């Protein structure tokens, strides 16, 4: 999936940095209804507590468009309420600190006038200063609790949607943007006879002597596969082709770690929402700088976190990265779904593409990424179609997402491969 985000053989993300919006102007403007939801207008896709509170109607409209749960809608409302409480508490804390400072200033002045003698007035002022300090500390504790609660709730909210994203419940409402190649012309092009029946990829691999699922299951459990011989070489060759193609297009190839921390996964929005789909490493075996450790579900996580907690110069952007890594996914919610062959295995190799951009160039870079992926399929002469995901199917961290679906002759259907 090609997603413009906060941040298949190919996956690619155009991550745009979060910008501060003029929330007062946005709140005053009359929002426009686009694709059955309020327009995001100039708001960034990812909001802080104040921006969310100032634009709560837009946020709720987008969550509803995403078919979010009642608990997610309540989380947004709670953030708005807590932000109002926070503003009131900040005022209360600042007033207490001001009283303390005023009393302390008067104490100093009176002490100088009394030449160090502590009068009843000075004692009273000291008590008032002490009480004001305790009041401020108490309010600060309340503020810390609210901040912790708000941060937890914010992490549970998806990005706001791009206005171009169509409204819909599921993948049945996704839009076809364009198609390439003629799937119906493949039989003639490849010289197939009328009685030829294309096989599934696992049957082809088995006939080539390169499919060894039983051995993989025996050593690793269900939904693991071992490829051997010419099939393993084909996987390596295709991966190398993709990497070389992307390096030629200006991407920097990276060989990243396969184990990442909880905070790294939070930064790319895999956590907290999708923890059940991750492979977690027991703390007795390894931790990441004291944090929980996980196997990567995609190279997007380490590639993006290469610049975690860094301030990047705009002149250096965009940064374009690619990587080939194994990916590990528990696929906890896929029971009973199509899991034949290499579909929804727990481990698979994937070439990842990531761009780190400015908000202003994010959309252009997103489309460049998509085009680079399309070129790979076209050069391999694989018919495909480009789909724009609807609001009910778009990913949690994405504001706009494309799928590239390749034609599979064996099942006579298009399936997502990137």
mmCIF file of C-alpha atoms in Angstrom:
data_model
loop_
_atom_site.group_PDB
_atom_site.id
_atom_site.type_symbol
_atom_site.label_atom_id
_atom_site.label_comp_id
_atom_site.label_asym_id
_atom_site.label_seq_id
_atom_site.Cartn_x
_atom_site.Cartn_y
_atom_site.Cartn_z
ATOM 1 C CA UNK A 1 0.000 0.000 0.000
ATOM 2 C CA UNK A 2 1.199 3.433 -0.902
ATOM 3 C CA UNK A 3 0.218 5.771 1.896
ATOM 4 C CA UNK A 4 0.670 9.434 2.584
ATOM 5 C CA UNK A 5 0.995 9.184 6.316
ATOM 6 C CA UNK A 6 1.891 10.824 9.637
ATOM 7 C CA UNK A 7 4.766 8.008 8.823
ATOM 8 C CA UNK A 8 2.894 -7.342 -1.261
ATOM 9 C CA UNK A 9 6.474 -7.119 -2.365
ATOM 10 C CA UNK A 10 6.545 -3.367 -2.270
ATOM 11 C CA UNK A 11 5.318 -0.937 0.314
ATOM 12 C CA UNK A 12 5.921 2.780 0.356
ATOM 13 C CA UNK A 13 5.002 5.675 2.597
ATOM 14 C CA UNK A 14 5.267 9.418 2.132
ATOM 15 C CA UNK A 15 5.564 10.749 5.656
ATOM 16 C CA UNK A 16 4.889 14.434 6.105
ATOM 17 C CA UNK A 17 6.068 16.291 9.180
ATOM 18 C CA UNK A 18 3.391 17.681 11.481
ATOM 19 C CA UNK A 19 2.844 21.403 11.076
ATOM 20 C CA UNK A 20 1.093 23.798 13.442
ATOM 21 C CA UNK A 21 -2.194 24.979 11.997
ATOM 22 C CA UNK A 22 -3.780 28.349 12.602
ATOM 23 C CA UNK A 23 -6.523 26.734 14.642
ATOM 24 C CA UNK A 24 -8.312 29.990 15.415
ATOM 25 C CA UNK A 25 -8.713 30.738 11.699
ATOM 26 C CA UNK A 26 -9.769 27.161 10.986
ATOM 27 C CA UNK A 27 -12.329 27.231 13.769
ATOM 28 C CA UNK A 28 -13.856 30.485 12.509
ATOM 29 C CA UNK A 29 -14.166 29.296 8.911
ATOM 30 C CA UNK A 30 -17.302 27.473 7.816
ATOM 31 C CA UNK A 31 -16.185 23.925 6.938
ATOM 32 C CA UNK A 32 -17.116 22.421 3.584
ATOM 33 C CA UNK A 33 -18.734 18.986 3.224
ATOM 34 C CA UNK A 34 -16.641 16.769 0.921
ATOM 35 C CA UNK A 35 -17.153 13.027 0.442
ATOM 36 C CA UNK A 36 -19.814 13.009 3.188
ATOM 37 C CA UNK A 37 -17.529 14.545 5.819
ATOM 38 C CA UNK A 38 -16.348 17.988 6.852
ATOM 39 C CA UNK A 39 -13.349 19.166 4.843
ATOM 40 C CA UNK A 40 -10.020 19.068 6.642
ATOM 41 C CA UNK A 41 -9.070 22.258 4.799
ATOM 42 C CA UNK A 42 -5.676 23.497 6.019
ATOM 43 C CA UNK A 43 -5.534 21.328 9.135
ATOM 44 C CA UNK A 44 -2.620 18.879 9.368
ATOM 45 C CA UNK A 45 -3.556 15.198 9.366
ATOM 46 C CA UNK A 46 -2.249 14.682 12.901
ATOM 47 C CA UNK A 47 -3.523 17.024 15.617
ATOM 48 C CA UNK A 48 -2.441 17.956 19.122
ATOM 49 C CA UNK A 49 -4.964 18.286 21.954
ATOM 50 C CA UNK A 50 -5.620 21.990 21.392
ATOM 51 C CA UNK A 51 -6.119 21.670 17.633
ATOM 52 C CA UNK A 52 -8.391 18.692 18.155
ATOM 53 C CA UNK A 53 -10.446 20.566 20.741
ATOM 54 C CA UNK A 54 -10.737 23.637 18.509
ATOM 55 C CA UNK A 55 -11.859 21.471 15.560
ATOM 56 C CA UNK A 56 -13.783 18.716 17.319
ATOM 57 C CA UNK A 57 -16.620 18.697 14.756
ATOM 58 C CA UNK A 58 -14.164 18.040 11.909
ATOM 59 C CA UNK A 59 -12.392 15.332 13.902
ATOM 60 C CA UNK A 60 -15.641 13.529 14.742
ATOM 61 C CA UNK A 61 -16.754 13.811 11.115
ATOM 62 C CA UNK A 62 -13.551 12.123 9.910
ATOM 63 C CA UNK A 63 -13.723 9.416 12.563
ATOM 64 C CA UNK A 64 -17.307 8.688 11.549
ATOM 65 C CA UNK A 65 -16.198 8.562 7.902
ATOM 66 C CA UNK A 66 -13.547 6.008 8.891
ATOM 67 C CA UNK A 67 -16.312 3.917 10.522
ATOM 68 C CA UNK A 68 -14.534 4.322 13.855
ATOM 69 C CA UNK A 69 -15.875 2.574 16.931
ATOM 70 C CA UNK A 70 -17.942 4.328 19.589
ATOM 71 C CA UNK A 71 -14.970 4.120 21.956
ATOM 72 C CA UNK A 72 -12.774 5.975 19.437
ATOM 73 C CA UNK A 73 -15.378 8.712 19.059
ATOM 74 C CA UNK A 74 -15.598 8.984 22.848
ATOM 75 C CA UNK A 75 -11.798 9.223 23.048
ATOM 76 C CA UNK A 76 -11.858 12.315 20.826
ATOM 77 C CA UNK A 77 -14.616 13.909 22.907
ATOM 78 C CA UNK A 78 -12.731 13.123 26.124
ATOM 79 C CA UNK A 79 -9.582 14.776 24.761
ATOM 80 C CA UNK A 80 -11.606 17.909 23.993
ATOM 81 C CA UNK A 81 -13.035 17.951 27.521
ATOM 82 C CA UNK A 82 -9.674 17.294 29.129
ATOM 83 C CA UNK A 83 -8.090 20.078 27.104
ATOM 84 C CA UNK A 84 -10.677 22.504 28.505
ATOM 85 C CA UNK A 85 -9.892 21.240 32.010
ATOM 86 C CA UNK A 86 -6.181 21.596 31.283
ATOM 87 C CA UNK A 87 -6.530 25.248 30.280
ATOM 88 C CA UNK A 88 -8.416 25.964 33.519
ATOM 89 C CA UNK A 89 -5.817 24.147 35.608
ATOM 90 C CA UNK A 90 -2.931 25.980 33.956
ATOM 91 C CA UNK A 91 -4.581 29.263 34.896
ATOM 92 C CA UNK A 92 -5.078 28.023 38.457
ATOM 93 C CA UNK A 93 -1.452 26.874 38.719
ATOM 94 C CA UNK A 94 -0.097 30.141 37.335
ATOM 95 C CA UNK A 95 -2.211 32.130 39.790
ATOM 96 C CA UNK A 96 -0.831 30.047 42.683
ATOM 97 C CA UNK A 97 2.745 30.560 41.476
ATOM 98 C CA UNK A 98 2.121 34.291 41.187
ATOM 99 C CA UNK A 99 0.817 34.403 44.789
ATOM 100 C CA UNK A 100 3.862 32.520 45.982
ATOM 101 C CA UNK A 101 6.211 34.874 44.181
ATOM 102 C CA UNK A 102 4.393 37.947 45.477
ATOM 103 C CA UNK A 103 4.482 36.661 49.062
ATOM 104 C CA UNK A 104 8.152 35.690 48.752
ATOM 105 C CA UNK A 105 8.951 39.143 47.393
ATOM 106 C CA UNK A 106 7.178 40.812 50.297
ATOM 107 C CA UNK A 107 9.000 38.552 52.764
ATOM 108 C CA UNK A 108 12.351 39.622 51.354
ATOM 109 C CA UNK A 109 11.423 43.274 51.531
ATOM 110 C CA UNK A 110 10.141 43.083 55.119
ATOM 111 C CA UNK A 111 13.167 41.064 56.238
ATOM 112 C CA UNK A 112 15.437 43.807 54.979
ATOM 113 C CA UNK A 113 13.367 46.463 56.707
ATOM 114 C CA UNK A 114 13.313 44.542 60.009
ATOM 115 C CA UNK A 115 17.032 43.772 59.738
ATOM 116 C CA UNK A 116 16.411 40.030 59.837
ATOM 117 C CA UNK A 117 13.788 40.021 62.568
ATOM 118 C CA UNK A 118 10.939 37.622 61.701
ATOM 119 C CA UNK A 119 7.746 39.460 62.535
ATOM 120 C CA UNK A 120 4.241 37.958 62.678
ATOM 121 C CA UNK A 121 3.528 39.511 59.303
ATOM 122 C CA UNK A 122 6.592 37.841 57.813
ATOM 123 C CA UNK A 123 5.587 34.482 59.319
ATOM 124 C CA UNK A 124 2.107 34.857 57.845
ATOM 125 C CA UNK A 125 3.511 35.720 54.421
ATOM 126 C CA UNK A 126 5.847 32.716 54.552
ATOM 127 C CA UNK A 127 2.910 30.440 55.344
ATOM 128 C CA UNK A 128 0.934 31.946 52.489
ATOM 129 C CA UNK A 129 3.881 31.465 50.112
ATOM 130 C CA UNK A 130 4.298 27.875 51.265
ATOM 131 C CA UNK A 131 0.597 27.163 50.827
ATOM 132 C CA UNK A 132 0.605 28.743 47.367
ATOM 133 C CA UNK A 133 3.563 26.536 46.411
ATOM 134 C CA UNK A 134 1.728 23.441 47.628
ATOM 135 C CA UNK A 135 -1.356 24.501 45.686
ATOM 136 C CA UNK A 136 0.724 24.912 42.524
ATOM 137 C CA UNK A 137 2.348 21.491 43.051
ATOM 138 C CA UNK A 138 -1.050 19.866 43.521
ATOM 139 C CA UNK A 139 -2.353 21.407 40.323
ATOM 140 C CA UNK A 140 0.832 20.341 38.505
ATOM 141 C CA UNK A 141 0.152 16.737 39.526
ATOM 142 C CA UNK A 142 -3.349 16.996 38.087
ATOM 143 C CA UNK A 143 -1.918 18.465 34.881
ATOM 144 C CA UNK A 144 0.564 15.592 34.571
ATOM 145 C CA UNK A 145 -2.246 13.059 34.944
ATOM 146 C CA UNK A 146 -4.299 14.831 32.300
ATOM 147 C CA UNK A 147 -1.318 15.033 29.932
ATOM 148 C CA UNK A 148 -0.663 11.300 30.336
ATOM 149 C CA UNK A 149 -4.325 10.502 29.702
ATOM 150 C CA UNK A 150 -4.488 12.813 26.684
ATOM 151 C CA UNK A 151 -1.330 11.328 25.144
ATOM 152 C CA UNK A 152 -2.734 7.819 25.529
ATOM 153 C CA UNK A 153 -6.020 8.831 23.919
ATOM 154 C CA UNK A 154 -4.306 10.727 21.087
ATOM 155 C CA UNK A 155 -2.302 7.607 20.250
ATOM 156 C CA UNK A 156 -5.586 5.739 19.746
ATOM 157 C CA UNK A 157 -6.867 8.181 17.106
ATOM 158 C CA UNK A 158 -6.147 7.768 13.366
ATOM 159 C CA UNK A 159 -5.076 10.601 11.101
ATOM 160 C CA UNK A 160 -7.570 12.943 9.513
ATOM 161 C CA UNK A 161 -8.355 12.018 5.912
ATOM 162 C CA UNK A 162 -7.339 13.826 2.768
ATOM 163 C CA UNK A 163 -10.387 15.411 1.119
ATOM 164 C CA UNK A 164 -9.844 13.253 -1.982
ATOM 165 C CA UNK A 165 -10.452 9.981 -0.084
ATOM 166 C CA UNK A 166 -13.877 8.586 -1.122
ATOM 167 C CA UNK A 167 -16.466 7.668 1.486
ATOM 168 C CA UNK A 168 -17.172 3.958 1.927
ATOM 169 C CA UNK A 169 -17.564 1.055 4.358
ATOM 170 C CA UNK A 170 -14.923 -1.363 3.032
ATOM 171 C CA UNK A 171 -12.738 -2.329 0.064
ATOM 172 C CA UNK A 172 -15.847 -2.714 -2.080
ATOM 173 C CA UNK A 173 -16.054 1.091 -2.172
ATOM 174 C CA UNK A 174 -12.450 1.636 -3.272
ATOM 175 C CA UNK A 175 -12.038 3.601 -6.512
ATOM 176 C CA UNK A 176 -10.196 2.447 -9.624
ATOM 177 C CA UNK A 177 -7.825 5.283 -10.534
ATOM 178 C CA UNK A 178 -6.327 3.631 -13.612
ATOM 179 C CA UNK A 179 -5.453 0.248 -15.113
ATOM 180 C CA UNK A 180 -2.359 -0.884 -17.008
ATOM 181 C CA UNK A 181 -1.967 -3.856 -19.311
ATOM 182 C CA UNK A 182 -4.543 -6.178 -20.849
ATOM 183 C CA UNK A 183 -5.226 -9.157 -18.601
ATOM 184 C CA UNK A 184 -7.466 -10.749 -21.204
ATOM 185 C CA UNK A 185 -4.667 -10.666 -23.767
ATOM 186 C CA UNK A 186 -2.253 -12.675 -21.585
ATOM 187 C CA UNK A 187 -3.270 -16.147 -22.841
ATOM 188 C CA UNK A 188 -2.527 -15.206 -26.457
ATOM 189 C CA UNK A 189 0.623 -13.275 -25.542
ATOM 190 C CA UNK A 190 1.994 -16.210 -23.541
ATOM 191 C CA UNK A 191 0.887 -18.855 -26.036
ATOM 192 C CA UNK A 192 -1.597 -20.621 -23.775
ATOM 193 C CA UNK A 193 -3.931 -23.152 -25.381
ATOM 194 C CA UNK A 194 -7.673 -23.048 -24.767
ATOM 195 C CA UNK A 195 -7.486 -25.961 -22.331
ATOM 196 C CA UNK A 196 -4.589 -24.476 -20.330
ATOM 197 C CA UNK A 197 -5.505 -23.799 -16.702
ATOM 198 C CA UNK A 198 -3.057 -21.434 -14.894
ATOM 199 C CA UNK A 199 -1.857 -22.801 -11.557
ATOM 200 C CA UNK A 200 -1.584 -21.112 -8.185
ATOM 201 C CA UNK A 201 1.900 -19.860 -7.329
ATOM 202 C CA UNK A 202 2.424 -22.587 -4.715
ATOM 203 C CA UNK A 203 1.540 -25.282 -7.271
ATOM 204 C CA UNK A 204 4.009 -23.763 -9.746
ATOM 205 C CA UNK A 205 6.705 -23.672 -7.072
ATOM 206 C CA UNK A 206 5.957 -27.273 -6.077
ATOM 207 C CA UNK A 207 6.277 -28.433 -9.692
ATOM 208 C CA UNK A 208 9.648 -26.671 -9.855
ATOM 209 C CA UNK A 209 10.784 -28.491 -6.699
ATOM 210 C CA UNK A 210 11.099 -25.244 -4.765
ATOM 211 C CA UNK A 211 8.164 -25.361 -2.327
ATOM 212 C CA UNK A 212 8.915 -26.953 1.046
ATOM 213 C CA UNK A 213 6.087 -25.916 3.340
ATOM 214 C CA UNK A 214 6.070 -29.133 5.394
ATOM 215 C CA UNK A 215 9.651 -28.653 6.577
ATOM 216 C CA UNK A 216 8.940 -25.016 7.497
ATOM 217 C CA UNK A 217 5.806 -25.956 9.446
ATOM 218 C CA UNK A 218 7.717 -28.736 11.193
ATOM 219 C CA UNK A 219 10.359 -26.370 12.521
ATOM 220 C CA UNK A 220 8.350 -23.135 12.882
ATOM 221 C CA UNK A 221 4.628 -23.918 13.024
ATOM 222 C CA UNK A 222 1.705 -23.066 10.781
ATOM 223 C CA UNK A 223 1.903 -20.348 8.106
ATOM 224 C CA UNK A 224 5.650 -20.492 7.527
ATOM 225 C CA UNK A 225 7.123 -21.460 4.151
ATOM 226 C CA UNK A 226 10.544 -22.491 2.906
ATOM 227 C CA UNK A 227 11.538 -21.797 -0.700
ATOM 228 C CA UNK A 228 14.433 -23.707 -2.268
ATOM 229 C CA UNK A 229 16.445 -23.924 -5.462
ATOM 230 C CA UNK A 230 15.305 -21.908 -8.453
ATOM 231 C CA UNK A 231 12.258 -20.531 -6.595
ATOM 232 C CA UNK A 232 14.441 -19.115 -3.808
ATOM 233 C CA UNK A 233 16.759 -17.651 -6.455
ATOM 234 C CA UNK A 234 13.759 -16.078 -8.223
ATOM 235 C CA UNK A 235 12.672 -14.388 -4.976
ATOM 236 C CA UNK A 236 16.186 -13.017 -4.510
ATOM 237 C CA UNK A 237 16.409 -11.870 -8.133
ATOM 238 C CA UNK A 238 13.085 -10.000 -8.039
ATOM 239 C CA UNK A 239 14.054 -8.336 -4.752
ATOM 240 C CA UNK A 240 17.419 -7.291 -6.161
ATOM 241 C CA UNK A 241 15.757 -5.929 -9.282
ATOM 242 C CA UNK A 242 13.392 -3.779 -7.193
ATOM 243 C CA UNK A 243 16.247 -2.453 -5.041
ATOM 244 C CA UNK A 244 18.486 -1.669 -7.999
ATOM 245 C CA UNK A 245 15.597 0.041 -9.774
ATOM 246 C CA UNK A 246 14.902 2.240 -6.744
ATOM 247 C CA UNK A 247 18.548 3.133 -6.183
ATOM 248 C CA UNK A 248 18.629 4.270 -9.812
ATOM 249 C CA UNK A 249 15.670 6.506 -8.944
ATOM 250 C CA UNK A 250 17.598 8.205 -6.143
ATOM 251 C CA UNK A 251 16.666 6.090 -3.110
ATOM 252 C CA UNK A 252 19.308 5.251 -0.520
ATOM 253 C CA UNK A 253 19.420 1.529 0.234
ATOM 254 C CA UNK A 254 19.459 0.633 3.932
ATOM 255 C CA UNK A 255 20.066 -2.614 5.804
ATOM 256 C CA UNK A 256 18.202 -1.845 9.061
ATOM 257 C CA UNK A 257 17.758 -3.716 12.372
ATOM 258 C CA UNK A 258 14.985 -6.295 12.469
ATOM 259 C CA UNK A 259 14.274 -5.700 16.169
ATOM 260 C CA UNK A 260 12.769 -2.396 17.323
ATOM 261 C CA UNK A 261 11.490 -0.822 20.512
ATOM 262 C CA UNK A 262 7.953 -0.055 21.622
ATOM 263 C CA UNK A 263 8.511 3.678 21.134
ATOM 264 C CA UNK A 264 9.731 3.090 17.562
ATOM 265 C CA UNK A 265 6.482 1.264 16.763
ATOM 266 C CA UNK A 266 4.478 4.003 18.466
ATOM 267 C CA UNK A 267 6.201 6.541 16.230
ATOM 268 C CA UNK A 268 4.890 4.809 13.104
ATOM 269 C CA UNK A 269 1.453 4.057 14.648
ATOM 270 C CA UNK A 270 1.730 0.260 14.723
ATOM 271 C CA UNK A 271 1.314 0.642 18.479
ATOM 272 C CA UNK A 272 -0.787 0.759 20.520
ATOM 273 C CA UNK A 273 -3.576 -0.311 18.145
ATOM 274 C CA UNK A 274 -1.981 -3.326 16.439
ATOM 275 C CA UNK A 275 0.034 -4.989 19.203
ATOM 276 C CA UNK A 276 -1.744 -8.335 18.759
ATOM 277 C CA UNK A 277 -0.408 -8.511 15.194
ATOM 278 C CA UNK A 278 3.223 -8.134 16.298
ATOM 279 C CA UNK A 279 5.796 -10.686 17.417
ATOM 280 C CA UNK A 280 7.026 -9.588 20.845
ATOM 281 C CA UNK A 281 10.389 -10.689 22.242
ATOM 282 C CA UNK A 282 10.327 -11.768 25.900
ATOM 283 C CA UNK A 283 12.170 -9.308 28.179
ATOM 284 C CA UNK A 284 14.353 -12.121 29.528
ATOM 285 C CA UNK A 285 15.802 -12.513 26.034
ATOM 286 C CA UNK A 286 16.183 -8.887 24.939
ATOM 287 C CA UNK A 287 14.959 -5.352 25.501
ATOM 288 C CA UNK A 288 15.605 -2.223 23.429
ATOM 289 C CA UNK A 289 17.242 0.247 25.800
ATOM 290 C CA UNK A 290 14.957 -0.961 28.570
ATOM 291 C CA UNK A 291 11.815 -0.980 26.392
ATOM 292 C CA UNK A 292 9.779 -3.904 25.067
ATOM 293 C CA UNK A 293 11.318 -5.365 21.905
ATOM 294 C CA UNK A 294 9.470 -6.563 18.794
ATOM 295 C CA UNK A 295 10.315 -8.093 15.418
ATOM 296 C CA UNK A 296 9.586 -5.570 12.669
ATOM 297 C CA UNK A 297 6.251 -5.929 10.824
ATOM 298 C CA UNK A 298 7.698 -3.833 7.977
ATOM 299 C CA UNK A 299 10.938 -1.995 7.230
ATOM 300 C CA UNK A 300 8.936 1.239 7.392
ATOM 301 C CA UNK A 301 9.466 1.177 11.165
ATOM 302 C CA UNK A 302 13.300 1.200 11.290
ATOM 303 C CA UNK A 303 13.608 3.378 8.155
ATOM 304 C CA UNK A 304 11.387 6.095 9.624
ATOM 305 C CA UNK A 305 12.970 5.876 13.063
ATOM 306 C CA UNK A 306 16.411 6.522 11.629
ATOM 307 C CA UNK A 307 15.464 10.173 12.175
ATOM 308 C CA UNK A 308 13.477 9.869 15.394
ATOM 309 C CA UNK A 309 13.939 12.880 17.717
ATOM 310 C CA UNK A 310 15.922 14.723 15.046
ATOM 311 C CA UNK A 311 15.330 18.158 13.543
ATOM 312 C CA UNK A 312 15.912 17.950 9.799
ATOM 313 C CA UNK A 313 16.878 20.838 7.559
ATOM 314 C CA UNK A 314 14.183 21.539 4.969
ATOM 315 C CA UNK A 315 16.881 21.929 2.334
ATOM 316 C CA UNK A 316 17.843 18.262 2.880
ATOM 317 C CA UNK A 317 14.329 16.990 2.149
ATOM 318 C CA UNK A 318 12.937 14.811 0.766
ATOM 319 C CA UNK A 319 14.890 11.855 2.129
ATOM 320 C CA UNK A 320 14.241 8.690 0.112
ATOM 321 C CA UNK A 321 15.025 5.234 1.495
ATOM 322 C CA UNK A 322 14.504 1.638 0.401
ATOM 323 C CA UNK A 323 15.227 -1.652 2.123
ATOM 324 C CA UNK A 324 14.736 -5.387 1.683
ATOM 325 C CA UNK A 325 13.895 -7.137 4.945
ATOM 326 C CA UNK A 326 11.965 -10.096 6.247
ATOM 327 C CA UNK A 327 8.711 -8.938 7.856
ATOM 328 C CA UNK A 328 7.025 -10.678 10.778
ATOM 329 C CA UNK A 329 3.279 -10.502 11.370
ATOM 330 C CA UNK A 330 1.084 -12.540 13.693
ATOM 331 C CA UNK A 331 -1.970 -11.796 11.490
ATOM 332 C CA UNK A 332 -4.144 -12.312 14.557
ATOM 333 C CA UNK A 333 -7.330 -11.208 12.807
ATOM 334 C CA UNK A 334 -6.990 -13.361 9.677
ATOM 335 C CA UNK A 335 -8.336 -16.672 10.995
ATOM 336 C CA UNK A 336 -10.622 -18.237 8.381
ATOM 337 C CA UNK A 337 -9.457 -15.856 5.640
ATOM 338 C CA UNK A 338 -7.518 -16.784 2.498
ATOM 339 C CA UNK A 339 -4.105 -17.996 3.681
ATOM 340 C CA UNK A 340 -3.046 -20.238 0.814
ATOM 341 C CA UNK A 341 0.549 -20.237 -0.386
ATOM 342 C CA UNK A 342 2.410 -17.038 0.382
ATOM 343 C CA UNK A 343 -0.748 -15.123 1.336
ATOM 344 C CA UNK A 344 -0.784 -13.937 4.969
ATOM 345 C CA UNK A 345 2.241 -15.908 6.138
ATOM 346 C CA UNK A 346 3.901 -14.975 9.409
ATOM 347 C CA UNK A 347 7.216 -14.190 7.674
ATOM 348 C CA UNK A 348 7.842 -12.788 4.205
ATOM 349 C CA UNK A 349 10.374 -10.634 2.359
ATOM 350 C CA UNK A 350 9.394 -7.186 1.177
ATOM 351 C CA UNK A 351 11.039 -4.187 -0.458
ATOM 352 C CA UNK A 352 10.014 -1.027 1.397
ATOM 353 C CA UNK A 353 10.047 2.546 0.101
ATOM 354 C CA UNK A 354 9.882 5.514 2.485
ATOM 355 C CA UNK A 355 10.062 9.243 1.871
ATOM 356 C CA UNK A 356 10.396 11.901 4.570
ATOM 357 C CA UNK A 357 9.114 15.192 3.208
ATOM 358 C CA UNK A 358 7.795 18.612 4.084
ATOM 359 C CA UNK A 359 4.001 18.970 4.388
ATOM 360 C CA UNK A 360 3.990 21.138 1.258
ATOM 361 C CA UNK A 361 5.689 18.513 -0.946
ATOM 362 C CA UNK A 362 4.177 15.411 0.656
ATOM 363 C CA UNK A 363 1.450 14.956 -1.944
ATOM 364 C CA UNK A 364 3.855 15.267 -4.895
ATOM 365 C CA UNK A 365 6.336 12.861 -3.308
ATOM 366 C CA UNK A 366 3.521 10.409 -2.561
ATOM 367 C CA UNK A 367 2.625 10.309 -6.247
ATOM 368 C CA UNK A 368 6.274 9.941 -7.254
ATOM 369 C CA UNK A 369 6.551 6.941 -4.924
ATOM 370 C CA UNK A 370 3.463 5.409 -6.432
ATOM 371 C CA UNK A 371 4.755 5.943 -9.949
ATOM 372 C CA UNK A 372 8.094 4.287 -9.079
ATOM 373 C CA UNK A 373 6.204 1.195 -7.910
ATOM 374 C CA UNK A 374 4.026 1.192 -11.010
ATOM 375 C CA UNK A 375 7.108 1.320 -13.245
ATOM 376 C CA UNK A 376 8.434 -1.871 -11.641
ATOM 377 C CA UNK A 377 5.226 -3.738 -12.506
ATOM 378 C CA UNK A 378 5.141 -2.308 -16.027
ATOM 379 C CA UNK A 379 8.719 -3.343 -16.735
ATOM 380 C CA UNK A 380 7.817 -6.878 -15.598
ATOM 381 C CA UNK A 381 4.745 -6.639 -17.881
ATOM 382 C CA UNK A 382 2.330 -7.510 -15.077
ATOM 383 C CA UNK A 383 -1.187 -6.114 -15.635
ATOM 384 C CA UNK A 384 -2.350 -4.143 -12.632
ATOM 385 C CA UNK A 385 -4.811 -1.554 -11.451
ATOM 386 C CA UNK A 386 -4.312 1.377 -9.113
ATOM 387 C CA UNK A 387 -6.958 1.709 -6.407
ATOM 388 C CA UNK A 388 -7.717 4.673 -4.134
ATOM 389 C CA UNK A 389 -8.781 3.322 -0.765
ATOM 390 C CA UNK A 390 -12.069 4.548 0.700
ATOM 391 C CA UNK A 391 -12.498 6.009 4.175
ATOM 392 C CA UNK A 392 -13.519 2.691 5.726
ATOM 393 C CA UNK A 393 -10.526 0.799 4.279
ATOM 394 C CA UNK A 394 -7.678 3.315 4.505
ATOM 395 C CA UNK A 395 -4.990 2.509 7.064
ATOM 396 C CA UNK A 396 -4.895 3.899 10.599
ATOM 397 C CA UNK A 397 -1.904 6.190 10.044
ATOM 398 C CA UNK A 398 -2.679 7.132 6.429
ATOM 399 C CA UNK A 399 -4.419 10.260 5.227
ATOM 400 C CA UNK A 400 -4.583 8.982 1.612
ATOM 401 C CA UNK A 401 -3.633 5.561 0.325
ATOM 402 C CA UNK A 402 -3.267 3.706 -2.981
ATOM 403 C CA UNK A 403 -3.182 -0.042 -3.524
ATOM 404 C CA UNK A 404 -1.584 -1.570 -6.619
ATOM 405 C CA UNK A 405 -3.415 -4.787 -7.443
ATOM 406 C CA UNK A 406 -1.788 -7.257 -9.827
ATOM 407 C CA UNK A 407 -3.757 -9.614 -12.070
ATOM 408 C CA UNK A 408 -3.496 -13.260 -10.955
ATOM 409 C CA UNK A 409 -4.379 -15.617 -13.839
ATOM 410 C CA UNK A 410 -4.818 -18.593 -11.474
ATOM 411 C CA UNK A 411 -7.798 -17.024 -9.708
ATOM 412 C CA UNK A 412 -8.757 -14.580 -12.469
ATOM 413 C CA UNK A 413 -8.764 -11.629 -10.098
ATOM 414 C CA UNK A 414 -6.729 -8.607 -9.028
ATOM 415 C CA UNK A 415 -4.933 -8.952 -5.689
ATOM 416 C CA UNK A 416 -3.098 -6.315 -3.683
ATOM 417 C CA UNK A 417 0.656 -6.684 -3.942
ATOM 418 C CA UNK A 418 1.698 -3.183 -2.948
#
